[in-house]
Short mmCIF file of C-alpha atoms and ligand atoms in Angstrom, two decimals:
data_model
loop_
_atom_site.label_atom_id
_atom_site.label_comp_id
_atom_site.label_asym_id
_atom_site.label_seq_id
_atom_site.Cartn_x
_atom_site.Cartn_y
_atom_site.Cartn_z
CA MET A 1 60.53 -105.47 1.03
CA THR A 2 61.13 -102.05 2.47
CA LYS A 3 57.80 -100.30 2.07
CA ASP A 4 54.76 -101.52 4.01
CA VAL A 5 52.70 -103.79 1.82
CA ARG A 6 49.32 -102.20 1.15
CA VAL A 7 47.16 -103.74 -1.56
CA ARG A 8 43.64 -103.03 -2.62
CA PHE A 9 40.76 -104.81 -4.25
CA ALA A 10 38.89 -102.14 -6.19
CA PRO A 11 35.69 -103.48 -7.70
CA SER A 12 33.03 -101.41 -9.37
CA PRO A 13 29.60 -102.14 -7.91
CA THR A 14 28.02 -102.82 -11.27
CA GLY A 15 26.55 -106.21 -10.35
CA PRO A 16 27.43 -109.32 -8.39
CA LEU A 17 31.09 -110.12 -7.91
CA HIS A 18 32.19 -112.60 -10.56
CA ILE A 19 34.30 -115.59 -9.52
CA GLY A 20 37.28 -113.94 -11.27
CA GLY A 21 36.83 -110.93 -9.00
CA VAL A 22 36.95 -113.22 -5.98
CA ARG A 23 40.21 -114.68 -7.33
CA THR A 24 41.66 -111.15 -7.62
CA ALA A 25 40.55 -110.37 -4.08
CA LEU A 26 42.05 -113.64 -2.84
CA PHE A 27 45.45 -113.04 -4.45
CA ASN A 28 45.50 -109.54 -2.94
CA TYR A 29 44.55 -110.95 0.45
CA LEU A 30 47.17 -113.70 0.33
CA PHE A 31 49.90 -111.32 -0.78
CA ALA A 32 49.00 -108.85 1.99
CA LYS A 33 48.91 -111.52 4.70
CA LYS A 34 52.09 -113.16 3.50
CA HIS A 35 53.94 -109.84 3.90
CA ASN A 36 52.17 -108.70 7.07
CA GLY A 37 50.51 -106.05 5.00
CA THR A 38 47.08 -104.48 4.70
CA PHE A 39 44.26 -105.61 2.44
CA ILE A 40 42.00 -102.76 1.41
CA LEU A 41 38.58 -102.67 -0.21
CA ARG A 42 37.87 -99.61 -2.34
CA ILE A 43 34.56 -99.21 -4.10
CA GLU A 44 35.06 -97.66 -7.54
CA ASP A 45 31.64 -96.21 -8.20
CA THR A 46 32.40 -93.13 -10.28
CA ASP A 47 30.31 -94.42 -13.17
CA GLN A 48 26.89 -93.58 -11.82
CA ASN A 49 25.12 -95.03 -14.89
CA ARG A 50 26.39 -98.49 -14.12
CA TYR A 51 25.71 -98.44 -10.39
CA VAL A 52 23.65 -101.42 -9.23
CA GLU A 53 21.72 -101.43 -5.99
CA GLY A 54 22.98 -104.01 -3.50
CA ALA A 55 26.20 -104.78 -5.36
CA GLU A 56 28.46 -103.28 -2.70
CA ASP A 57 26.83 -105.28 0.10
CA TYR A 58 27.14 -108.35 -2.08
CA ILE A 59 30.90 -107.75 -2.47
CA VAL A 60 31.40 -107.36 1.27
CA GLU A 61 29.30 -110.44 2.08
CA SER A 62 31.20 -112.49 -0.49
CA LEU A 63 34.59 -111.56 0.98
CA ASN A 64 33.31 -112.38 4.45
CA TRP A 65 31.87 -115.71 3.37
CA CYS A 66 35.23 -116.60 1.79
CA ASN A 67 36.99 -115.68 5.05
CA ILE A 68 39.08 -113.04 3.32
CA PRO A 69 37.79 -109.91 5.03
CA PHE A 70 39.37 -106.54 4.26
CA ASP A 71 41.40 -104.64 6.85
CA GLU A 72 40.46 -101.18 5.63
CA GLY A 73 37.43 -100.21 3.60
CA PRO A 74 33.97 -98.68 3.76
CA ASN A 75 32.96 -98.39 7.45
CA LYS A 76 36.10 -100.19 8.64
CA ASN A 77 39.38 -98.61 9.79
CA GLU A 78 38.83 -95.63 7.53
CA LYS A 79 42.39 -94.40 7.90
CA PHE A 80 42.54 -93.06 4.34
CA GLY A 81 38.78 -92.85 3.89
CA PRO A 82 36.30 -92.48 2.50
CA TYR A 83 36.78 -95.72 0.56
CA ARG A 84 33.91 -95.14 -1.84
CA GLN A 85 35.00 -93.03 -4.80
CA SER A 86 31.60 -91.36 -5.08
CA GLU A 87 32.29 -89.90 -1.63
CA ARG A 88 35.70 -88.65 -2.76
CA LYS A 89 34.35 -86.72 -5.76
CA HIS A 90 35.57 -83.37 -4.48
CA LEU A 91 39.16 -84.63 -4.46
CA TYR A 92 39.83 -85.42 -8.07
CA LYS A 93 39.33 -82.12 -9.90
CA GLN A 94 42.35 -80.51 -8.28
CA TYR A 95 44.55 -83.33 -9.57
CA ALA A 96 43.22 -82.91 -13.09
CA ASN A 97 43.95 -79.18 -12.79
CA GLU A 98 47.44 -79.92 -11.55
CA LEU A 99 48.13 -81.93 -14.69
CA ILE A 100 46.83 -79.11 -16.87
CA GLU A 101 49.11 -76.66 -15.11
CA LYS A 102 52.07 -78.96 -15.56
CA GLY A 103 51.27 -79.32 -19.27
CA HIS A 104 50.34 -83.02 -19.06
CA ALA A 105 46.64 -82.57 -19.69
CA TYR A 106 44.31 -80.26 -21.58
CA TYR A 107 40.68 -79.24 -21.96
CA ALA A 108 38.84 -80.75 -24.91
CA PHE A 109 35.56 -79.30 -26.14
CA ASP A 110 34.76 -81.67 -29.02
CA THR A 111 31.13 -82.68 -28.99
CA ALA A 112 30.02 -86.30 -29.03
CA GLU A 113 28.74 -85.74 -32.59
CA THR A 114 32.10 -84.47 -33.83
CA LEU A 115 33.94 -87.42 -32.33
CA ASP A 116 31.39 -89.80 -33.72
CA PHE A 117 31.79 -88.27 -37.15
CA HIS A 118 35.57 -88.79 -37.05
CA ARG A 119 35.20 -92.32 -35.81
CA LYS A 120 32.83 -93.30 -38.61
CA ASP A 121 34.85 -91.44 -41.21
CA HIS A 122 37.97 -93.36 -40.19
CA GLU A 123 36.10 -96.64 -40.11
CA ALA A 124 34.86 -96.07 -43.64
CA LYS A 125 38.50 -95.71 -44.70
CA GLY A 126 39.47 -98.84 -42.82
CA LYS A 127 41.30 -96.87 -40.11
CA THR A 128 40.84 -96.33 -36.38
CA PHE A 129 40.35 -92.86 -35.00
CA ILE A 130 42.78 -92.17 -32.18
CA TYR A 131 42.63 -88.81 -30.42
CA ASN A 132 46.31 -88.01 -29.86
CA TRP A 133 49.38 -86.05 -30.98
CA HIS A 134 48.83 -86.68 -34.67
CA ASN A 135 45.46 -84.95 -34.84
CA ARG A 136 44.82 -83.05 -31.62
CA LEU A 137 45.81 -79.70 -33.09
CA LYS A 138 43.04 -80.12 -35.64
CA LEU A 139 40.43 -80.75 -32.93
CA SER A 140 38.78 -78.41 -30.43
CA ASN A 141 40.91 -78.22 -27.30
CA SER A 142 43.12 -75.99 -25.23
CA LEU A 143 46.13 -76.99 -27.32
CA SER A 144 44.55 -75.91 -30.60
CA LEU A 145 42.59 -72.89 -29.37
CA THR A 146 43.96 -69.63 -27.95
CA LYS A 147 43.88 -68.95 -24.23
CA GLU A 148 41.07 -66.43 -24.77
CA GLU A 149 38.99 -68.86 -26.78
CA VAL A 150 39.38 -71.50 -24.09
CA LYS A 151 38.42 -69.09 -21.33
CA ALA A 152 35.41 -67.89 -23.29
CA LYS A 153 34.20 -71.44 -23.79
CA ILE A 154 34.61 -72.34 -20.14
CA ASP A 155 32.94 -69.10 -19.02
CA ALA A 156 30.06 -69.79 -21.38
CA GLY A 157 29.55 -73.13 -19.67
CA ASP A 158 30.49 -75.25 -22.68
CA ASN A 159 30.91 -78.94 -21.90
CA TYR A 160 34.47 -80.10 -21.73
CA VAL A 161 36.52 -83.11 -20.71
CA ILE A 162 40.11 -83.15 -19.54
CA ARG A 163 42.42 -85.36 -21.58
CA PHE A 164 45.87 -86.69 -20.84
CA LYS A 165 48.48 -85.36 -23.26
CA SER A 166 50.17 -88.53 -24.39
CA PRO A 167 53.69 -87.84 -25.66
CA GLN A 168 54.90 -88.42 -29.21
CA ASP A 169 57.82 -90.70 -30.12
CA GLU A 170 58.62 -92.11 -26.72
CA ILE A 171 59.19 -95.68 -25.71
CA LEU A 172 57.77 -96.48 -22.29
CA ARG A 173 59.41 -99.23 -20.29
CA LEU A 174 56.88 -100.76 -17.94
CA LYS A 175 57.37 -103.49 -15.38
CA ASP A 176 54.96 -106.16 -14.32
CA ILE A 177 55.82 -108.72 -11.66
CA ILE A 178 54.12 -111.50 -13.62
CA ARG A 179 54.83 -110.41 -17.18
CA GLY A 180 58.29 -108.91 -16.80
CA ASP A 181 59.37 -105.91 -18.85
CA ILE A 182 56.93 -104.44 -21.32
CA LYS A 183 57.82 -101.85 -23.97
CA ILE A 184 55.14 -99.51 -25.32
CA ASP A 185 55.46 -97.00 -28.14
CA THR A 186 53.53 -93.89 -27.07
CA ASN A 187 52.60 -93.17 -30.66
CA VAL A 188 49.87 -95.80 -30.50
CA LEU A 189 48.31 -94.42 -27.31
CA ASP A 190 45.32 -92.14 -27.31
CA ASP A 191 44.82 -89.09 -25.13
CA LYS A 192 42.55 -90.74 -22.59
CA VAL A 193 39.83 -88.75 -20.85
CA LEU A 194 40.73 -88.19 -17.20
CA PHE A 195 37.83 -86.02 -16.20
CA LYS A 196 34.33 -86.18 -17.65
CA SER A 197 31.88 -83.44 -18.52
CA ASP A 198 29.58 -84.62 -15.72
CA GLY A 199 32.14 -83.46 -13.17
CA MET A 200 33.33 -86.97 -12.33
CA PRO A 201 36.80 -88.39 -12.84
CA THR A 202 37.20 -91.41 -15.11
CA TYR A 203 38.40 -94.72 -13.73
CA HIS A 204 42.00 -93.90 -14.68
CA LEU A 205 42.33 -90.67 -12.76
CA ALA A 206 40.38 -91.73 -9.67
CA ASN A 207 42.17 -95.06 -9.56
CA ILE A 208 45.69 -93.72 -9.55
CA VAL A 209 44.94 -90.71 -7.33
CA ASP A 210 43.44 -93.07 -4.77
CA ASP A 211 46.21 -95.62 -5.06
CA HIS A 212 48.62 -92.79 -4.35
CA LEU A 213 46.65 -91.27 -1.47
CA MET A 214 45.99 -94.68 0.08
CA GLU A 215 49.69 -95.51 -0.16
CA ILE A 216 49.15 -98.64 -2.22
CA SER A 217 52.42 -100.52 -2.68
CA HIS A 218 51.29 -103.21 -5.15
CA VAL A 219 48.49 -103.16 -7.68
CA ILE A 220 47.31 -106.72 -8.22
CA ARG A 221 44.46 -106.92 -10.71
CA GLY A 222 43.09 -108.83 -13.68
CA GLU A 223 44.79 -108.96 -17.06
CA GLU A 224 41.96 -106.94 -18.61
CA TRP A 225 43.58 -103.87 -17.02
CA LEU A 226 46.95 -104.40 -18.66
CA PRO A 227 46.11 -102.01 -21.55
CA SER A 228 45.67 -99.24 -18.95
CA LEU A 229 49.13 -99.77 -17.50
CA ALA A 230 50.91 -97.40 -19.92
CA LEU A 231 48.60 -94.53 -19.02
CA HIS A 232 48.84 -95.27 -15.32
CA TYR A 233 52.62 -95.27 -15.47
CA GLN A 234 52.57 -91.95 -17.30
CA LEU A 235 50.19 -90.45 -14.76
CA TYR A 236 52.49 -91.37 -11.88
CA THR A 237 55.40 -89.83 -13.71
CA ALA A 238 53.40 -86.72 -14.59
CA PHE A 239 52.46 -86.18 -10.96
CA GLY A 240 55.97 -86.98 -9.81
CA TRP A 241 54.69 -89.78 -7.59
CA GLU A 242 56.34 -93.08 -6.80
CA THR A 243 54.86 -95.84 -8.95
CA PRO A 244 53.49 -98.89 -7.14
CA GLN A 245 54.51 -102.34 -8.39
CA PHE A 246 52.06 -103.97 -10.76
CA ALA A 247 50.94 -107.58 -11.19
CA HIS A 248 48.32 -108.48 -13.78
CA LEU A 249 46.68 -111.83 -13.08
CA PRO A 250 45.99 -114.25 -15.93
CA LEU A 251 42.55 -114.52 -17.47
CA ILE A 252 40.18 -117.24 -16.32
CA LEU A 253 39.15 -119.26 -19.36
CA LYS A 254 35.95 -121.17 -20.10
CA PRO A 255 36.05 -124.91 -19.19
CA THR A 256 36.38 -125.79 -22.87
CA GLY A 257 37.01 -123.91 -26.08
CA LYS A 258 38.20 -120.37 -26.47
CA GLY A 259 37.59 -117.22 -24.54
CA LYS A 260 37.36 -116.02 -21.00
CA LEU A 261 34.78 -117.15 -18.52
CA SER A 262 31.99 -114.61 -18.60
CA LYS A 263 29.16 -113.80 -16.23
CA ARG A 264 26.74 -115.43 -18.64
CA ASP A 265 28.62 -118.73 -18.87
CA GLY A 266 27.33 -120.01 -15.55
CA ASP A 267 23.73 -120.25 -16.61
CA LYS A 268 24.72 -121.58 -20.01
CA LEU A 269 27.13 -124.23 -18.79
CA GLY A 270 25.32 -125.27 -15.62
CA PHE A 271 27.62 -124.17 -12.80
CA PRO A 272 27.69 -121.00 -10.70
CA VAL A 273 30.04 -118.16 -11.61
CA PHE A 274 29.19 -116.16 -8.49
CA PRO A 275 30.19 -116.85 -4.90
CA LEU A 276 26.71 -116.13 -3.52
CA GLU A 277 23.29 -116.25 -5.05
CA TRP A 278 22.33 -112.98 -6.66
CA THR A 279 18.94 -111.57 -7.56
CA ASP A 280 19.08 -108.76 -10.05
CA PRO A 281 17.18 -105.81 -8.56
CA LYS A 282 15.77 -104.75 -11.94
CA SER A 283 14.89 -107.98 -13.72
CA GLY A 284 14.34 -110.09 -10.60
CA ASP A 285 16.39 -112.87 -12.25
CA THR A 286 18.34 -115.02 -9.82
CA SER A 287 21.80 -116.45 -10.52
CA ARG A 288 23.15 -119.40 -8.58
CA GLY A 289 25.93 -119.03 -6.03
CA TYR A 290 28.58 -121.47 -4.81
CA LYS A 291 27.46 -121.06 -1.22
CA GLU A 292 23.83 -121.90 -1.89
CA ASP A 293 24.85 -124.76 -4.18
CA GLY A 294 26.49 -126.40 -1.19
CA TYR A 295 30.16 -125.57 -1.62
CA PHE A 296 32.36 -124.92 1.39
CA ALA A 297 34.20 -121.61 1.42
CA ASP A 298 37.50 -123.47 2.05
CA ALA A 299 36.98 -125.55 -1.06
CA MET A 300 36.29 -122.51 -3.16
CA ILE A 301 39.33 -120.68 -1.86
CA ASN A 302 41.59 -123.68 -2.42
CA PHE A 303 40.21 -124.05 -5.95
CA LEU A 304 40.54 -120.35 -6.79
CA ALA A 305 44.11 -120.20 -5.52
CA PHE A 306 45.05 -122.68 -8.24
CA LEU A 307 43.52 -120.56 -10.98
CA GLY A 308 46.76 -119.07 -12.18
CA TRP A 309 49.02 -119.98 -9.28
CA ASN A 310 50.72 -123.21 -8.23
CA PRO A 311 53.02 -124.02 -5.34
CA GLY A 312 55.60 -125.78 -7.52
CA THR A 313 54.96 -129.09 -5.74
CA GLU A 314 52.40 -131.87 -6.06
CA GLN A 315 50.43 -130.67 -3.06
CA GLU A 316 46.93 -129.52 -3.93
CA ILE A 317 45.17 -129.25 -0.60
CA PHE A 318 45.91 -125.95 1.12
CA ASN A 319 43.88 -124.25 3.79
CA LEU A 320 43.92 -120.48 3.96
CA GLU A 321 46.84 -120.33 6.34
CA GLU A 322 48.89 -122.73 4.24
CA LEU A 323 48.06 -120.72 1.15
CA THR A 324 49.19 -117.55 2.87
CA ASN A 325 52.54 -119.13 3.65
CA ALA A 326 53.03 -120.71 0.24
CA PHE A 327 51.71 -117.91 -1.97
CA ASP A 328 53.87 -115.59 -3.97
CA LEU A 329 53.38 -113.57 -7.10
CA ASP A 330 56.51 -115.15 -8.61
CA ARG A 331 54.58 -118.38 -9.02
CA VAL A 332 51.61 -116.80 -10.79
CA ASN A 333 51.45 -117.77 -14.47
CA LYS A 334 51.04 -115.56 -17.49
CA ALA A 335 48.93 -118.07 -19.39
CA GLY A 336 45.17 -118.10 -18.93
CA ALA A 337 43.84 -120.49 -16.29
CA ARG A 338 41.13 -122.90 -17.36
CA PHE A 339 38.08 -123.03 -15.10
CA ASP A 340 37.22 -126.65 -14.28
CA PRO A 341 33.90 -127.03 -12.46
CA ASP A 342 34.66 -130.70 -11.70
CA LYS A 343 37.82 -129.72 -9.88
CA ILE A 344 35.96 -127.57 -7.39
CA LYS A 345 33.68 -130.56 -6.71
CA TRP A 346 36.79 -132.61 -6.04
CA PHE A 347 37.95 -129.98 -3.52
CA ASN A 348 34.49 -129.89 -1.96
CA HIS A 349 34.55 -133.65 -1.47
CA HIS A 350 37.88 -133.30 0.28
CA TYR A 351 36.73 -130.45 2.51
CA MET A 352 33.57 -132.41 3.35
CA GLN A 353 35.78 -135.03 5.01
CA VAL A 354 37.48 -132.50 7.28
CA GLN A 355 34.29 -130.66 8.24
CA ASP A 356 33.06 -131.03 11.76
CA ASN A 357 30.24 -133.64 11.84
CA ASN A 358 28.22 -131.60 14.25
CA GLY A 359 27.97 -128.69 11.84
CA LEU A 360 27.24 -131.01 8.92
CA ALA A 361 24.49 -132.71 10.94
CA ASP A 362 22.90 -129.34 11.64
CA ALA A 363 22.97 -128.39 7.99
CA PHE A 364 21.54 -131.80 7.06
CA LYS A 365 18.79 -131.54 9.66
CA ASN A 366 17.81 -128.09 8.42
CA SER A 367 17.64 -129.31 4.85
CA ARG A 368 15.01 -132.07 5.32
CA THR A 369 11.62 -131.95 7.03
CA GLU A 370 11.90 -135.71 7.72
CA LEU A 371 14.67 -134.92 10.20
CA ILE A 372 13.01 -132.26 12.34
CA GLU A 373 12.07 -134.70 15.10
CA ILE A 374 15.23 -136.79 14.91
CA ASP A 375 17.84 -136.60 17.65
CA SER A 376 20.81 -134.48 16.51
CA GLN A 377 23.35 -136.92 17.88
CA TYR A 378 21.84 -139.72 15.82
CA ILE A 379 22.05 -137.55 12.71
CA GLU A 380 25.67 -136.80 13.52
CA MET A 381 26.46 -140.52 13.70
CA VAL A 382 24.76 -141.07 10.35
CA VAL A 383 26.77 -138.23 8.82
CA ALA A 384 29.99 -139.83 10.08
CA LEU A 385 29.03 -143.07 8.31
CA VAL A 386 28.11 -141.61 4.92
CA LYS A 387 30.19 -138.50 4.40
CA GLU A 388 33.07 -140.25 2.69
CA ARG A 389 30.72 -140.79 -0.25
CA ALA A 390 29.32 -137.25 -0.21
CA THR A 391 30.40 -134.10 -2.02
CA PHE A 392 27.58 -131.90 -0.75
CA VAL A 393 25.30 -131.87 2.26
CA GLY A 394 22.62 -132.22 -0.42
CA ASP A 395 23.93 -135.76 -1.11
CA PHE A 396 23.30 -136.96 2.45
CA TRP A 397 19.64 -137.89 2.10
CA ASP A 398 20.20 -140.17 -0.88
CA LEU A 399 23.07 -141.80 0.96
CA SER A 400 21.30 -142.24 4.28
CA HIS A 401 17.48 -142.15 4.08
CA PHE A 402 17.34 -145.79 5.26
CA PHE A 403 18.73 -144.72 8.63
CA PHE A 404 15.54 -142.75 9.13
CA VAL A 405 12.80 -144.52 7.15
CA ALA A 406 12.24 -148.14 6.13
CA PRO A 407 12.41 -148.93 2.42
CA ILE A 408 9.05 -148.76 0.70
CA SER A 409 10.22 -150.78 -2.26
CA TYR A 410 13.18 -152.90 -3.30
CA ASP A 411 15.38 -152.16 -6.25
CA GLU A 412 14.35 -154.53 -9.02
CA LYS A 413 17.78 -155.51 -10.29
CA ALA A 414 19.07 -155.95 -6.75
CA SER A 415 16.08 -158.14 -5.86
CA LYS A 416 16.80 -160.45 -8.77
CA LYS A 417 20.36 -160.78 -7.63
CA ALA A 418 19.74 -161.10 -3.91
CA LEU A 419 16.46 -162.98 -3.48
CA LYS A 420 16.62 -166.72 -4.10
CA GLU A 421 14.47 -169.71 -3.18
CA ASP A 422 16.09 -170.22 0.19
CA THR A 423 16.25 -166.53 1.12
CA ALA A 424 13.14 -166.53 3.31
CA GLU A 425 14.46 -169.44 5.31
CA ILE A 426 17.91 -167.87 5.71
CA LEU A 427 16.51 -164.50 6.75
CA THR A 428 14.22 -166.16 9.32
CA THR A 429 17.27 -167.64 11.00
CA VAL A 430 19.15 -164.32 10.78
CA LYS A 431 16.16 -162.68 12.42
CA ASP A 432 16.25 -165.16 15.30
CA LEU A 433 19.98 -164.67 15.72
CA ILE A 434 19.58 -160.89 15.95
CA ASP A 435 16.55 -161.20 18.20
CA SER A 436 18.38 -163.40 20.66
CA LEU A 437 21.36 -161.04 20.91
CA GLU A 438 21.48 -159.46 24.32
CA ASP A 439 24.52 -157.24 24.07
CA PHE A 440 23.55 -155.29 20.92
CA THR A 441 26.89 -154.01 19.63
CA VAL A 442 28.34 -153.84 16.11
CA GLU A 443 31.01 -156.32 17.14
CA ASN A 444 28.57 -158.85 18.59
CA LEU A 445 26.30 -158.57 15.59
CA GLN A 446 29.19 -159.16 13.27
CA ASN A 447 30.63 -162.09 15.21
CA THR A 448 27.26 -163.79 15.59
CA ILE A 449 26.10 -163.51 12.01
CA LYS A 450 29.47 -164.10 10.39
CA GLY A 451 30.12 -167.01 12.76
CA TRP A 452 26.83 -168.59 11.80
CA ILE A 453 27.54 -168.12 8.08
CA THR A 454 30.97 -169.71 8.35
CA SER A 455 29.96 -172.67 10.48
CA ASN A 456 27.07 -173.47 8.14
CA GLU A 457 29.12 -172.88 5.01
CA ILE A 458 26.37 -170.83 3.39
CA GLY A 459 28.27 -168.18 1.42
CA PHE A 460 28.33 -164.55 2.51
CA GLY A 461 26.44 -163.17 -0.45
CA LYS A 462 23.45 -165.40 0.12
CA VAL A 463 22.98 -163.87 3.56
CA MET A 464 24.41 -160.38 3.37
CA MET A 465 22.81 -159.36 0.09
CA PRO A 466 19.18 -160.02 1.09
CA LEU A 467 19.87 -158.62 4.52
CA ARG A 468 21.18 -155.38 3.00
CA LEU A 469 18.26 -155.26 0.61
CA ALA A 470 15.85 -155.62 3.54
CA LEU A 471 17.45 -152.73 5.41
CA VAL A 472 18.28 -150.34 2.58
CA GLY A 473 15.99 -151.27 -0.31
CA ALA A 474 19.05 -151.51 -2.56
CA LEU A 475 22.52 -153.04 -2.52
CA GLN A 476 24.17 -149.85 -1.35
CA GLY A 477 25.16 -148.03 1.79
CA PRO A 478 27.69 -148.38 4.56
CA ASP A 479 28.49 -151.55 6.49
CA VAL A 480 25.37 -153.67 7.16
CA PHE A 481 26.27 -154.14 10.82
CA ASP A 482 26.59 -150.38 11.30
CA ILE A 483 23.13 -149.97 9.81
CA ILE A 484 21.61 -152.65 12.06
CA PHE A 485 23.23 -151.15 15.11
CA MET A 486 22.04 -147.65 14.21
CA ILE A 487 18.40 -148.42 13.44
CA GLY A 488 18.14 -150.82 16.39
CA LYS A 489 16.84 -154.31 16.99
CA THR A 490 13.08 -153.78 16.60
CA GLU A 491 13.37 -151.80 13.39
CA THR A 492 15.81 -154.35 11.95
CA LEU A 493 13.46 -157.25 12.72
CA ASN A 494 10.54 -155.35 11.18
CA ARG A 495 12.46 -154.71 7.98
CA ILE A 496 13.52 -158.36 7.70
CA ASP A 497 9.92 -159.42 8.25
CA ALA A 498 8.77 -157.04 5.55
CA ILE A 499 11.12 -158.46 2.93
CA ILE A 500 10.28 -162.05 3.84
CA LYS A 501 6.61 -161.25 3.29
CA SER A 502 7.37 -159.65 -0.05
CA ILE A 503 9.18 -162.68 -1.45
N1 LIG B 601 37.44 -100.68 -10.79
C1 LIG B 601 38.27 -101.59 -11.50
C2 LIG B 601 37.53 -102.92 -11.57
O1 LIG B 601 36.35 -102.90 -11.61
C3 LIG B 601 39.60 -101.69 -10.78
C4 LIG B 601 40.73 -102.15 -11.61
C5 LIG B 601 42.02 -101.98 -10.83
O2 LIG B 601 42.22 -102.76 -9.91
O3 LIG B 601 42.76 -101.06 -11.12
O4 LIG B 601 38.08 -103.99 -11.61
#
């Protein structure tokens, strides 16, 4: 690659960042890092009507939480700044004018009512109204009116937009890294508005002017922008600018059935579609986030990387650095990627195992009032014993409460299975054995009790099941000897006493 790799993630702050947006940001990040390039955040906020308070901060926080921070962006290395389009307003008009001068764009004065009339009229005839070469001379614009008429209208302060003059009878040959060569017949394209009557550029103009000024080498974005590619190509050509390379990422599909995963699916289907929790500033409604639901950022990143990309091997576990090394756009698929909420749980379970126990213990401690007074080191040891069965920190209490509090009842089914006529007698002996143990280690406990069981030919289940029930309240949990060692001699004896009394 000759040119420096500079890619941008260019969200519009119209609400919380959807999981698909995070995937786009991630692929941009990975591509930039892989090629020692620069990952840029640009806020595309030219549509003032759709601006949502707090959305920009949310985007930045989400990227930071995912550990994919931008290199350049609002308030950071503003080499080509500002990076918010609303602060670049003054820049765009001159480019629209340049296109008019070069004959690639024109003023259009048609009112909203006129356009609406044509639209409905066409619809009634089963056709679609397209504003382009075949009808523009019959509409009100600087191609159909005389120079004087145009000047008079502008001087009178009439509202106008600036439209791109899409050519007739041309075949455009576009290139997309993921989709290959694409041919488009310009006759089906409409003369898109580049500049609006409110003095703001549309997405199309601002987007390509900024990509040019910010020296973007590759445009990596969602498939929903593919229909804009023909116009963008034509704009580059019209300006005489070098075209960046394009890669349109596959859609993210619902877990089942047809259609793409939408912002509303999360609440409907019971899993988050946002990286962080989001409270809508107007309605006050809160949507769940992966972070607050207990997912690790590494798990989410690993999961998202596989939404449309694969390494071509069986390996599924990749940390960010490994992803950076393995990633390339050549291995991104065209076909939509199905979103599987169970798969991200699977990744989370994996990343739970490699998390540092100290950090997990802190998170666990902060999540339960029962643990406030408990020694952090003890909690850490408990975490080490139960985490292989956990997917979330939120699972820890169910898996480990008996390390902190004695059972208050015994599982009914388990009691039937574990408590027999001779259980009280057996447990009394076990109690004495434990009581008489001086060197209280897991190994000694194990040797003593197992030795006694073997030499008396009792059967392991007859001893171990009631013992577990006494300690846990159910027939679950890690190794019995680990539990005894952790809760200590006195507590163990008390729990055995309690179950003997209950029989
Ligand atoms: N502002 C567009 C968005 O919201 C950017 C699309 C692009 O990357 O060109 O996704």
